[in-house]
mmCIF file of C-alpha atoms and ligand atoms in Angstrom:
data_model
loop_
_atom_site.group_PDB
_atom_site.id
_atom_site.type_symbol
_atom_site.label_atom_id
_atom_site.label_comp_id
_atom_site.label_asym_id
_atom_site.label_seq_id
_atom_site.Cartn_x
_atom_site.Cartn_y
_atom_site.Cartn_z
ATOM 1 C CA MET A 122 56.610 -40.438 -14.990
ATOM 2 C CA THR A 123 55.299 -38.026 -12.372
ATOM 3 C CA MET A 124 52.246 -36.130 -13.609
ATOM 4 C CA ARG A 125 52.328 -33.970 -10.533
ATOM 5 C CA LEU A 126 50.068 -30.944 -10.895
ATOM 6 C CA SER A 127 51.533 -27.472 -10.480
ATOM 7 C CA PHE A 128 48.499 -26.216 -8.590
ATOM 8 C CA LEU A 129 45.370 -27.692 -7.132
ATOM 9 C CA PRO A 130 42.364 -25.375 -6.767
ATOM 10 C CA ARG A 131 40.044 -25.908 -3.834
ATOM 11 C CA LEU A 132 36.852 -24.237 -2.666
ATOM 12 C CA VAL A 133 37.511 -22.808 0.780
ATOM 13 C CA ASN A 134 34.013 -23.677 2.040
ATOM 14 C CA GLY A 135 31.168 -26.059 1.323
ATOM 15 C CA PRO A 136 28.787 -25.281 -1.571
ATOM 16 C CA PHE A 137 26.231 -23.568 0.704
ATOM 17 C CA ASP A 138 28.771 -21.180 2.266
ATOM 18 C CA ASP A 139 30.358 -17.979 0.972
ATOM 19 C CA PRO A 140 32.379 -18.544 -2.199
ATOM 20 C CA SER A 141 36.192 -18.479 -2.458
ATOM 21 C CA LEU A 142 38.468 -20.566 -4.627
ATOM 22 C CA PHE A 143 41.987 -20.944 -3.238
ATOM 23 C CA ILE A 144 44.736 -21.935 -5.696
ATOM 24 C CA PRO A 145 48.100 -22.718 -4.078
ATOM 25 C CA PHE A 146 51.119 -23.361 -6.307
ATOM 26 C CA PHE A 147 53.198 -26.368 -5.359
ATOM 27 C CA PHE A 148 56.608 -25.210 -6.439
ATOM 28 C CA GLU A 149 56.443 -21.754 -4.887
ATOM 29 C CA LYS A 150 55.160 -20.488 -1.549
ATOM 30 C CA ARG A 151 52.405 -18.503 -3.173
ATOM 31 C CA ALA A 152 48.762 -18.674 -4.067
ATOM 32 C CA VAL A 153 46.018 -16.779 -5.820
ATOM 33 C CA ILE A 154 42.412 -16.566 -4.703
ATOM 34 C CA PHE A 155 39.186 -16.028 -6.639
ATOM 35 C CA ASP A 156 36.675 -14.165 -4.455
ATOM 36 C CA LEU A 157 37.055 -13.415 -0.768
ATOM 37 C CA GLY A 158 33.962 -14.828 0.897
ATOM 38 C CA ASP A 159 34.249 -16.170 4.429
ATOM 39 C CA ILE A 160 37.897 -17.322 4.552
ATOM 40 C CA TYR A 161 38.139 -18.142 8.268
ATOM 41 C CA SER A 162 38.612 -21.828 7.498
ATOM 42 C CA LEU A 163 41.811 -21.033 5.538
ATOM 43 C CA SER A 164 44.888 -21.212 7.783
ATOM 44 C CA SER A 165 46.876 -17.997 8.290
ATOM 45 C CA ARG A 166 49.788 -19.805 6.663
ATOM 46 C CA ASP A 167 47.734 -20.326 3.508
ATOM 47 C CA ILE A 168 46.307 -16.799 3.534
ATOM 48 C CA LEU A 169 49.836 -15.355 3.758
ATOM 49 C CA LYS A 170 50.755 -17.144 0.515
ATOM 50 C CA ILE A 171 48.247 -15.008 -1.391
ATOM 51 C CA ASN A 172 49.742 -12.339 -3.693
ATOM 52 C CA HIS A 173 46.932 -11.944 -6.186
ATOM 53 C CA VAL A 174 43.253 -11.569 -5.394
ATOM 54 C CA PHE A 175 40.554 -11.652 -8.062
ATOM 55 C CA ILE A 176 37.064 -10.508 -7.066
ATOM 56 C CA THR A 177 34.087 -11.275 -9.326
ATOM 57 C CA HIS A 178 31.931 -8.570 -7.720
ATOM 58 C CA THR A 179 31.560 -6.946 -4.345
ATOM 59 C CA HIS A 180 28.308 -8.424 -3.100
ATOM 60 C CA MET A 181 29.055 -9.055 0.557
ATOM 61 C CA ASP A 182 29.262 -12.843 0.307
ATOM 62 C CA HIS A 183 32.167 -12.506 -2.173
ATOM 63 C CA PHE A 184 34.128 -9.756 -0.451
ATOM 64 C CA ILE A 185 33.694 -9.965 3.311
ATOM 65 C CA GLY A 186 36.987 -11.898 3.603
ATOM 66 C CA PHE A 187 38.971 -8.807 2.565
ATOM 67 C CA ASP A 188 39.155 -7.665 6.189
ATOM 68 C CA ARG A 189 40.555 -11.025 7.309
ATOM 69 C CA LEU A 190 43.226 -10.895 4.608
ATOM 70 C CA LEU A 191 44.179 -7.301 5.423
ATOM 71 C CA ARG A 192 44.329 -8.103 9.152
ATOM 72 C CA LEU A 193 46.841 -10.876 8.506
ATOM 73 C CA VAL A 194 49.138 -8.975 6.126
ATOM 74 C CA LEU A 195 49.202 -5.835 8.269
ATOM 75 C CA GLY A 196 52.720 -5.214 9.550
ATOM 76 C CA ARG A 197 54.290 -7.553 6.993
ATOM 77 C CA ASP A 198 56.371 -7.009 3.873
ATOM 78 C CA GLN A 199 53.878 -7.702 1.164
ATOM 79 C CA ASP A 200 52.697 -6.443 -2.195
ATOM 80 C CA LEU A 201 49.107 -7.430 -2.626
ATOM 81 C CA TYR A 202 47.500 -7.176 -6.071
ATOM 82 C CA LEU A 203 43.716 -6.957 -6.120
ATOM 83 C CA TYR A 204 41.492 -7.032 -9.202
ATOM 84 C CA GLY A 205 37.774 -6.387 -9.387
ATOM 85 C CA PRO A 206 34.977 -4.943 -11.534
ATOM 86 C CA GLU A 207 33.709 -1.378 -12.041
ATOM 87 C CA ASP A 208 33.577 0.591 -8.755
ATOM 88 C CA PHE A 209 36.124 -1.760 -7.156
ATOM 89 C CA ILE A 210 38.446 1.139 -6.261
ATOM 90 C CA LYS A 211 35.576 2.910 -4.517
ATOM 91 C CA ASN A 212 34.736 -0.308 -2.627
ATOM 92 C CA ILE A 213 38.335 -0.848 -1.481
ATOM 93 C CA GLU A 214 38.645 2.788 -0.404
ATOM 94 C CA GLY A 215 35.397 2.393 1.507
ATOM 95 C CA LYS A 216 36.765 -0.654 3.315
ATOM 96 C CA LEU A 217 40.039 1.135 4.124
ATOM 97 C CA ALA A 218 38.154 4.218 5.344
ATOM 98 C CA GLY A 219 36.356 2.024 7.854
ATOM 99 C CA TYR A 220 39.406 1.824 10.140
ATOM 100 C CA SER A 221 41.793 4.286 11.825
ATOM 101 C CA TRP A 222 45.403 4.198 10.652
ATOM 102 C CA ASN A 223 47.083 6.812 12.858
ATOM 103 C CA LEU A 224 49.921 4.524 14.055
ATOM 104 C CA VAL A 225 50.915 2.724 10.846
ATOM 105 C CA GLN A 226 53.507 5.324 9.800
ATOM 106 C CA ASN A 227 55.734 3.783 12.487
ATOM 107 C CA TYR A 228 55.685 0.356 10.868
ATOM 108 C CA SER A 229 59.047 -0.616 9.435
ATOM 109 C CA ASN A 230 57.496 -3.087 6.992
ATOM 110 C CA HIS A 231 56.394 -2.274 3.484
ATOM 111 C CA LEU A 232 52.811 -3.258 2.768
ATOM 112 C CA ALA A 233 51.225 -2.019 -0.456
ATOM 113 C CA LEU A 234 47.888 -2.698 -2.088
ATOM 114 C CA HIS A 235 47.802 -2.441 -5.873
ATOM 115 C CA VAL A 236 44.163 -2.199 -6.845
ATOM 116 C CA THR A 237 42.974 -2.667 -10.427
ATOM 117 C CA GLU A 238 39.476 -2.051 -11.671
ATOM 118 C CA VAL A 239 38.475 -3.872 -14.864
ATOM 119 C CA HIS A 240 36.340 -2.191 -17.527
ATOM 120 C CA ASP A 241 35.434 -3.583 -20.955
ATOM 121 C CA ASP A 242 38.374 -1.979 -22.742
ATOM 122 C CA HIS A 243 40.587 -0.496 -20.055
ATOM 123 C CA LEU A 244 41.988 -0.958 -16.568
ATOM 124 C CA LEU A 245 42.308 1.596 -13.778
ATOM 125 C CA THR A 246 44.998 1.028 -11.152
ATOM 126 C CA LYS A 247 45.673 2.801 -7.851
ATOM 127 C CA ASP A 248 48.278 2.023 -5.189
ATOM 128 C CA TYR A 249 47.904 2.314 -1.425
ATOM 129 C CA ILE A 250 50.859 2.193 0.962
ATOM 130 C CA CYS A 251 50.183 1.111 4.537
ATOM 131 C CA GLN A 252 52.717 3.552 6.045
ATOM 132 C CA ASN A 253 50.804 6.426 4.406
ATOM 133 C CA GLY A 254 47.646 5.344 6.165
ATOM 134 C CA PHE A 255 46.488 3.694 2.943
ATOM 135 C CA LEU A 256 45.898 7.035 1.239
ATOM 136 C CA PRO A 257 46.174 6.555 -2.536
ATOM 137 C CA SER A 258 49.718 7.279 -3.794
ATOM 138 C CA SER A 259 48.447 8.906 -6.987
ATOM 139 C CA LYS A 260 45.500 9.311 -9.278
ATOM 140 C CA ALA A 261 44.255 6.163 -11.035
ATOM 141 C CA VAL A 262 46.520 5.048 -13.896
ATOM 142 C CA LYS A 263 44.662 4.004 -17.034
ATOM 143 C CA ASN A 264 45.852 1.117 -19.207
ATOM 144 C CA SER A 265 44.315 -0.500 -22.269
ATOM 145 C CA PHE A 266 42.894 -3.967 -21.784
ATOM 146 C CA SER A 267 41.987 -6.834 -24.064
ATOM 147 C CA GLY A 268 41.275 -9.798 -21.820
ATOM 148 C CA ARG A 269 44.562 -10.763 -20.163
ATOM 149 C CA LEU A 270 44.725 -9.378 -16.646
ATOM 150 C CA LEU A 271 48.029 -10.828 -15.501
ATOM 151 C CA LYS A 272 50.989 -12.412 -17.274
ATOM 152 C CA GLU A 273 53.693 -14.178 -15.295
ATOM 153 C CA PRO A 274 56.353 -16.637 -16.470
ATOM 154 C CA PHE A 275 54.366 -19.504 -15.007
ATOM 155 C CA PHE A 276 50.743 -18.529 -15.636
ATOM 156 C CA SER A 277 48.297 -15.936 -16.958
ATOM 157 C CA VAL A 278 44.892 -14.827 -15.732
ATOM 158 C CA PHE A 279 42.173 -13.835 -18.185
ATOM 159 C CA THR A 280 38.841 -12.186 -17.464
ATOM 160 C CA ARG A 281 35.601 -11.065 -19.108
ATOM 161 C CA VAL A 282 33.072 -8.561 -17.836
ATOM 162 C CA LEU A 283 29.789 -10.432 -17.342
ATOM 163 C CA ASP A 284 26.320 -9.351 -16.268
ATOM 164 C CA HIS A 285 24.820 -10.023 -12.815
ATOM 165 C CA SER A 286 22.581 -6.906 -12.739
ATOM 166 C CA LEU A 287 25.957 -5.228 -12.218
ATOM 167 C CA PRO A 288 29.309 -5.827 -13.944
ATOM 168 C CA CYS A 289 30.745 -9.097 -12.643
ATOM 169 C CA LEU A 290 34.030 -10.730 -13.684
ATOM 170 C CA GLY A 291 34.613 -14.332 -14.736
ATOM 171 C CA PHE A 292 38.187 -15.650 -14.384
ATOM 172 C CA THR A 293 40.469 -18.198 -16.025
ATOM 173 C CA LEU A 294 43.925 -19.135 -14.797
ATOM 174 C CA LYS A 295 46.075 -20.767 -17.443
ATOM 175 C CA GLU A 296 49.471 -22.339 -16.842
ATOM 176 C CA GLN A 297 51.854 -21.453 -19.731
ATOM 177 C CA PHE A 298 52.920 -25.085 -20.102
ATOM 178 C CA HIS A 299 53.389 -28.027 -17.813
ATOM 179 C CA VAL A 300 56.731 -29.627 -16.955
ATOM 180 C CA ASN A 301 56.509 -33.343 -16.200
ATOM 181 C CA ILE A 302 59.649 -34.770 -14.632
ATOM 182 C CA LEU A 303 60.706 -38.216 -15.876
ATOM 183 C CA LYS A 304 61.808 -39.794 -12.599
ATOM 184 C CA ASP A 305 63.574 -42.769 -14.167
ATOM 185 C CA ALA A 306 65.572 -40.451 -16.391
ATOM 186 C CA VAL A 307 66.625 -38.428 -13.324
ATOM 187 C CA THR A 308 67.918 -41.496 -11.486
ATOM 188 C CA GLY A 309 69.342 -42.805 -14.777
ATOM 189 C CA LEU A 310 71.635 -39.772 -14.812
ATOM 190 C CA GLY A 311 72.810 -40.678 -11.307
ATOM 191 C CA LEU A 312 70.877 -37.758 -9.791
ATOM 192 C CA GLU A 313 68.358 -37.717 -6.983
ATOM 193 C CA ILE A 314 64.900 -36.155 -6.847
ATOM 194 C CA GLY A 315 65.194 -33.000 -4.727
ATOM 195 C CA SER A 316 64.539 -29.302 -4.372
ATOM 196 C CA TRP A 317 66.792 -28.550 -7.358
ATOM 197 C CA LEU A 318 63.880 -29.640 -9.556
ATOM 198 C CA LYS A 319 61.983 -26.532 -8.443
ATOM 199 C CA GLU A 320 64.846 -24.344 -9.663
ATOM 200 C CA PHE A 321 65.018 -26.382 -12.839
ATOM 201 C CA LYS A 322 61.307 -25.772 -13.533
ATOM 202 C CA GLN A 323 61.706 -22.077 -12.681
ATOM 203 C CA ALA A 324 64.515 -21.821 -15.222
ATOM 204 C CA LEU A 325 62.249 -23.294 -17.904
ATOM 205 C CA PHE A 326 59.329 -21.011 -17.027
ATOM 206 C CA ASN A 327 61.655 -18.005 -17.049
ATOM 207 C CA HIS A 328 62.737 -18.995 -20.567
ATOM 208 C CA GLN A 329 66.345 -19.076 -19.423
ATOM 209 C CA ASN A 330 68.795 -19.569 -22.301
ATOM 210 C CA PRO A 331 68.849 -23.332 -23.101
ATOM 211 C CA ASP A 332 72.618 -23.075 -23.761
ATOM 212 C CA SER A 333 73.256 -21.744 -20.255
ATOM 213 C CA GLU A 334 74.716 -23.873 -17.489
ATOM 214 C CA PHE A 335 72.509 -25.362 -14.823
ATOM 215 C CA GLU A 336 74.007 -26.686 -11.606
ATOM 216 C CA VAL A 337 72.309 -29.594 -9.862
ATOM 217 C CA LYS A 338 72.964 -29.984 -6.123
ATOM 218 C CA TYR A 339 71.597 -33.221 -4.762
ATOM 219 C CA GLY A 340 71.817 -35.770 -1.978
ATOM 220 C CA GLU A 341 72.706 -35.242 1.673
ATOM 221 C CA GLU A 342 76.321 -34.608 0.764
ATOM 222 C CA GLN A 343 75.257 -31.877 -1.670
ATOM 223 C CA HIS A 344 76.858 -33.435 -4.734
ATOM 224 C CA LYS A 345 77.219 -31.022 -7.625
ATOM 225 C CA LYS A 346 76.883 -31.660 -11.348
ATOM 226 C CA VAL A 347 76.723 -29.074 -14.097
ATOM 227 C CA PHE A 348 74.517 -29.543 -17.159
ATOM 228 C CA VAL A 349 73.555 -27.517 -20.201
ATOM 229 C CA LEU A 350 69.981 -26.527 -19.358
ATOM 230 C CA GLY A 351 68.498 -27.455 -22.754
ATOM 231 C CA ASP A 352 70.212 -30.866 -22.774
ATOM 232 C CA LEU A 353 69.018 -31.644 -19.282
ATOM 233 C CA ALA A 354 65.472 -30.617 -20.220
ATOM 234 C CA LYS A 355 65.489 -32.938 -23.224
ATOM 235 C CA GLN A 356 66.557 -35.827 -21.021
ATOM 236 C CA ILE A 357 64.419 -35.469 -17.900
ATOM 237 C CA ALA A 358 61.397 -33.335 -18.787
ATOM 238 C CA LEU A 359 58.281 -33.799 -20.832
ATOM 239 C CA ILE A 360 56.576 -30.511 -21.691
ATOM 240 C CA THR A 361 52.785 -30.707 -22.055
ATOM 241 C CA PRO A 362 50.022 -28.079 -22.334
ATOM 242 C CA GLY A 363 49.350 -26.249 -19.060
ATOM 243 C CA GLN A 364 46.349 -26.656 -16.804
ATOM 244 C CA LYS A 365 43.393 -24.306 -17.192
ATOM 245 C CA VAL A 366 41.115 -23.526 -14.246
ATOM 246 C CA SER A 367 38.065 -21.285 -14.503
ATOM 247 C CA TYR A 368 35.742 -19.640 -12.033
ATOM 248 C CA ILE A 369 32.299 -18.223 -12.768
ATOM 249 C CA ALA A 370 30.214 -16.814 -9.954
ATOM 250 C CA ASP A 371 26.990 -14.885 -10.027
ATOM 251 C CA VAL A 372 25.776 -14.382 -13.565
ATOM 252 C CA VAL A 373 22.394 -14.115 -15.210
ATOM 253 C CA TYR A 374 21.567 -16.651 -17.933
ATOM 254 C CA ASN A 375 21.425 -14.575 -21.104
ATOM 255 C CA LYS A 376 22.864 -14.903 -24.611
ATOM 256 C CA SER A 377 25.696 -12.436 -24.155
ATOM 257 C CA ASN A 378 26.844 -13.973 -20.858
ATOM 258 C CA ILE A 379 26.661 -17.530 -22.243
ATOM 259 C CA GLU A 380 28.804 -16.587 -25.262
ATOM 260 C CA LYS A 381 31.377 -14.712 -23.199
ATOM 261 C CA ILE A 382 31.636 -17.461 -20.576
ATOM 262 C CA ILE A 383 32.052 -20.243 -23.148
ATOM 263 C CA ASP A 384 34.703 -18.204 -24.938
ATOM 264 C CA LEU A 385 36.595 -17.642 -21.674
ATOM 265 C CA VAL A 386 36.385 -21.104 -20.096
ATOM 266 C CA LYS A 387 36.534 -23.270 -23.245
ATOM 267 C CA ASP A 388 38.367 -26.593 -22.705
ATOM 268 C CA SER A 389 39.174 -25.835 -19.064
ATOM 269 C CA ASP A 390 40.535 -28.756 -17.061
ATOM 270 C CA HIS A 391 38.302 -27.646 -14.227
ATOM 271 C CA LEU A 392 35.416 -25.188 -14.151
ATOM 272 C CA PHE A 393 33.915 -23.968 -10.881
ATOM 273 C CA ILE A 394 30.514 -22.500 -11.686
ATOM 274 C CA GLU A 395 27.718 -21.141 -9.551
ATOM 275 C CA ALA A 396 24.513 -23.185 -9.577
ATOM 276 C CA SER A 397 22.331 -21.338 -7.108
ATOM 277 C CA PHE A 398 18.870 -22.669 -7.939
ATOM 278 C CA LEU A 399 17.084 -25.749 -9.238
ATOM 279 C CA GLU A 400 15.590 -25.473 -12.705
ATOM 280 C CA LYS A 401 12.079 -25.674 -11.208
ATOM 281 C CA ASP A 402 12.836 -22.317 -9.547
ATOM 282 C CA LYS A 403 14.139 -20.784 -12.772
ATOM 283 C CA ASP A 404 11.988 -17.666 -12.316
ATOM 284 C CA ILE A 405 13.618 -16.873 -8.979
ATOM 285 C CA ALA A 406 17.065 -17.515 -10.457
ATOM 286 C CA GLU A 407 16.305 -15.044 -13.232
ATOM 287 C CA LYS A 408 15.010 -12.412 -10.832
ATOM 288 C CA LYS A 409 18.115 -12.753 -8.642
ATOM 289 C CA CYS A 410 20.400 -12.815 -11.703
ATOM 290 C CA HIS A 411 21.806 -16.276 -10.908
ATOM 291 C CA LEU A 412 22.145 -19.553 -12.818
ATOM 292 C CA THR A 413 20.166 -22.686 -12.235
ATOM 293 C CA ALA A 414 22.130 -25.918 -11.873
ATOM 294 C CA ARG A 415 20.862 -27.019 -15.291
ATOM 295 C CA GLN A 416 22.022 -23.762 -16.917
ATOM 296 C CA ALA A 417 25.446 -24.106 -15.268
ATOM 297 C CA GLY A 418 25.751 -27.685 -16.551
ATOM 298 C CA LEU A 419 24.725 -26.681 -20.080
ATOM 299 C CA ILE A 420 27.367 -23.941 -20.173
ATOM 300 C CA ALA A 421 30.047 -26.322 -18.854
ATOM 301 C CA GLY A 422 29.128 -28.987 -21.422
ATOM 302 C CA LYS A 423 29.033 -26.543 -24.328
ATOM 303 C CA ALA A 424 32.443 -25.237 -23.280
ATOM 304 C CA LYS A 425 33.753 -28.852 -23.254
ATOM 305 C CA VAL A 426 35.355 -28.488 -19.868
ATOM 306 C CA LYS A 427 36.923 -31.681 -18.538
ATOM 307 C CA GLN A 428 35.642 -31.343 -14.982
ATOM 308 C CA MET A 429 32.877 -29.211 -13.497
ATOM 309 C CA THR A 430 32.183 -28.302 -9.869
ATOM 310 C CA PRO A 431 28.854 -26.566 -9.242
ATOM 311 C CA PHE A 432 28.801 -24.416 -6.089
ATOM 312 C CA HIS A 433 27.207 -21.371 -4.388
ATOM 313 C CA PHE A 434 23.920 -23.181 -3.668
ATOM 314 C CA SER A 435 21.016 -21.141 -2.305
ATOM 315 C CA PRO A 436 20.375 -21.872 1.409
ATOM 316 C CA ARG A 437 16.774 -22.797 0.529
ATOM 317 C CA TYR A 438 18.142 -26.181 -0.658
ATOM 318 C CA GLN A 439 20.010 -27.100 2.552
ATOM 319 C CA GLY A 440 20.100 -30.876 2.703
ATOM 320 C CA GLN A 441 19.369 -31.129 -1.034
ATOM 321 C CA GLY A 442 22.819 -30.333 -2.397
ATOM 322 C CA HIS A 443 22.859 -33.681 -4.200
ATOM 323 C CA MET A 444 19.833 -32.565 -6.273
ATOM 324 C CA LEU A 445 21.635 -29.447 -7.488
ATOM 325 C CA GLU A 446 24.727 -31.512 -8.259
ATOM 326 C CA LYS A 447 22.771 -34.134 -10.168
ATOM 327 C CA GLU A 448 20.861 -31.553 -12.181
ATOM 328 C CA ALA A 449 24.127 -29.826 -13.145
ATOM 329 C CA ILE A 450 25.936 -33.070 -14.048
ATOM 330 C CA ASP A 451 23.001 -34.388 -16.121
ATOM 331 C CA ALA A 452 22.856 -31.148 -18.121
ATOM 332 C CA TYR A 453 26.653 -31.176 -18.527
ATOM 333 C CA ASN A 454 26.644 -34.728 -19.910
ATOM 334 C CA TYR A 455 23.735 -33.874 -22.201
ATOM 335 C CA ALA A 456 25.445 -30.771 -23.617
ATOM 336 C CA LEU A 457 28.777 -32.564 -24.019
ATOM 337 C CA LYS A 458 27.134 -35.015 -26.437
ATOM 338 C CA GLN A 459 25.528 -32.303 -28.594
HETATM 339 ZN ZN1 ZN B 104 26.952 -14.568 -4.524
HETATM 340 ZN ZN1 ZN B 105 26.113 -11.634 -6.330
#
């Protein structure tokens, strides 16, 4: 059986550099990104896969990569969806106002930014079309909000408003379910593994009628066989719970944050969590509204996440990254056993 993952999140930089978590999907040419720190080490090819951008907060180290992204999508057909905390619309408009756009009305491509600002109980969305010089197309549209930011056939993204001396978002990406392909069953039916499996998975994620026909084209000679989708699924697919990946950056260690984070990231397969300071420098962490490695580990353990990656280390610990990692892992193991 192939337990191939549908997506594999990776930090764009090392733990001492600006934060960004890049999540490419394997069966589609697309990706989402959590935070836009320095993204120069991401290839243009990877950056162009990004459709959805989720920003925890607009401190410079989490948002400076916006310009790089915009530079690459300029002149392309692209709808870019950006989500961020209170004042995000103002921040995006500030970025856009920093450049001159007098020639873009001649572009034949359609580039639009759809910007959503997250508040505790509502969302505000504004659209910006490149050909209009990125002037907002209308006033902000208000929608109610109860935790789910994005729902697609394949995955959802959830968020909570956390506290980092300013509103700061935590994110969870959850796959609806996971389709494992039973290779032996595929060959047992006289079929070959191929790109048709992508379409097959898409059909399942789109909840296509199980009684509908599904055509399999395989092999170099493009053989064709027609199946009933539901029958084929029963024979070659094993459906398991989807992956859950969470991202927490820049939060103060207080009761309300701890509760909200645990509620959001509970049972994640992988949690990326900031661990800026060592516990011995707890006072500085508190003043700067960051977590210590121990606090990050305790949260991860209490939330029973399966894997934890601490990151966003303060530069004062250059060369001592292993100490932050160890402190976080020890606390995680301790809290897991409680
Ligand atoms: Zn930061
Ligand atoms: Zn910050």
